[in-house]
XYZ file of C-alpha atoms in Angstrom:
123
model
C 7.650 17.274 7.955
C 8.550 13.871 7.531
C 7.175 12.434 4.505
C 5.933 9.667 2.558
C 5.636 9.567 -0.778
C 4.086 6.989 -3.222
C 6.302 5.896 -6.839
C 5.429 3.399 -9.191
C 1.704 3.710 -10.696
C 0.392 4.140 -14.328
C -1.169 2.939 -16.936
C -1.008 -0.556 -16.700
C -3.467 -3.249 -19.772
C -5.255 -5.695 -17.344
C -3.917 -9.380 -16.647
C -0.638 -6.640 -16.409
C 1.624 -6.556 -13.487
C 3.058 -2.731 -11.217
C 5.138 -2.668 -8.734
C 4.396 0.712 -6.014
C 7.191 2.122 -3.785
C 6.403 4.228 -0.603
C 9.509 6.043 0.411
C 9.998 8.192 3.389
C 11.879 10.693 3.822
C 13.737 10.024 6.983
C 13.788 6.475 8.717
C 11.194 6.983 10.991
C 8.999 4.545 9.435
C 11.217 1.182 10.180
C 10.432 1.006 13.563
C 6.678 1.373 12.826
C 4.215 -0.608 10.685
C 3.507 0.743 7.422
C 0.129 -0.458 5.375
C -1.060 0.060 1.738
C -4.513 1.378 0.573
C -6.771 2.464 -2.506
C -9.405 4.357 -2.889
C -11.244 3.634 -6.393
C -13.126 6.152 -7.964
C -17.149 7.103 -6.337
C -15.779 4.310 -4.055
C -14.509 4.857 -0.380
C -11.074 4.237 0.787
C -10.097 0.285 1.430
C -7.595 -1.637 3.171
C -5.500 -3.495 0.588
C -2.231 -5.176 3.179
C 0.067 -3.813 5.570
C 2.981 -5.001 7.414
C 4.414 -5.282 10.362
C 7.607 -2.822 11.803
C 10.200 -5.339 10.182
C 8.456 -7.330 7.398
C 8.389 -10.361 9.744
C 4.165 -10.627 9.071
C 2.213 -9.130 6.137
C -1.631 -9.190 6.315
C -4.009 -8.493 3.405
C -7.708 -7.771 2.686
C -8.987 -10.996 0.948
C -9.721 -9.715 -2.790
C -6.129 -9.114 -3.212
C -5.172 -13.030 -1.499
C -2.112 -14.468 -3.884
C -2.170 -11.713 -5.903
C -0.709 -8.874 -4.284
C 2.243 -8.873 -2.384
C 3.886 -6.007 0.843
C 7.120 -5.809 1.261
C 9.863 -3.881 2.596
C 13.343 -2.746 2.641
C 14.319 -0.884 5.696
C 17.509 0.779 5.201
C 16.012 2.641 1.898
C 13.255 3.613 4.356
C 10.906 1.704 1.798
C 7.356 -0.144 1.671
C 6.963 -2.101 -2.057
C 3.742 -2.997 -3.899
C 3.585 -5.773 -6.511
C 0.903 -6.871 -7.993
C 0.191 -9.134 -10.389
C -2.468 -10.031 -12.751
C -4.374 -6.443 -12.278
C -8.041 -6.365 -13.409
C -9.568 -3.301 -14.381
C -11.545 -3.134 -10.800
C -7.769 -3.058 -9.488
C -7.828 0.563 -10.823
C -7.404 3.337 -7.547
C -5.032 5.174 -5.772
C -3.036 3.700 -4.395
C -1.696 5.475 -0.588
C 0.970 4.175 2.319
C 1.005 5.004 5.268
C 2.126 4.052 8.800
C 0.093 2.077 10.779
C -0.627 1.331 14.985
C -1.800 -1.719 14.300
C -1.628 -4.200 10.925
C -3.584 -6.992 11.763
C -6.896 -4.300 11.876
C -7.813 -3.209 8.441
C -9.312 -0.337 9.343
C -7.384 3.655 8.293
C -8.174 5.431 11.583
C -5.112 4.090 13.021
C -3.217 5.479 10.151
C -1.164 8.846 11.042
C 0.065 10.056 8.314
C -0.666 9.002 4.506
C 0.965 9.614 1.456
C -0.652 11.556 -1.411
C -1.188 8.792 -3.103
C 0.113 7.233 -6.650
C -2.736 6.343 -9.952
C -3.136 2.694 -11.231
C -5.662 2.993 -14.646
C -5.964 -1.270 -15.479
C -7.797 -1.311 -18.663
C -9.413 -4.397 -20.287
């Protein structure tokens, strides 16, 4: 079964930066949009960012615009999330997923998910 696996999470201090990666076990992701979501403790999963299949279009939650950057390298079956100026409220488990409609923020059109990577941000 083709999987997507997130990596790059870890403890970071407020104001710091972190880069996450999401790699598929084969090349199926190169023709689909991909997205990052996050789930903070005690909260619902929320949309963070999405990219079209070729990276030509990107979409962000208002809360991360100007701070986070999504990108992809299809030759490596990988999608990235660069997070700058992190705050404690960014603490969450970050997930990547296939996304049928990247312009929408819903998680309901995401047929495949990774298991997530934890990002704790300390004050």
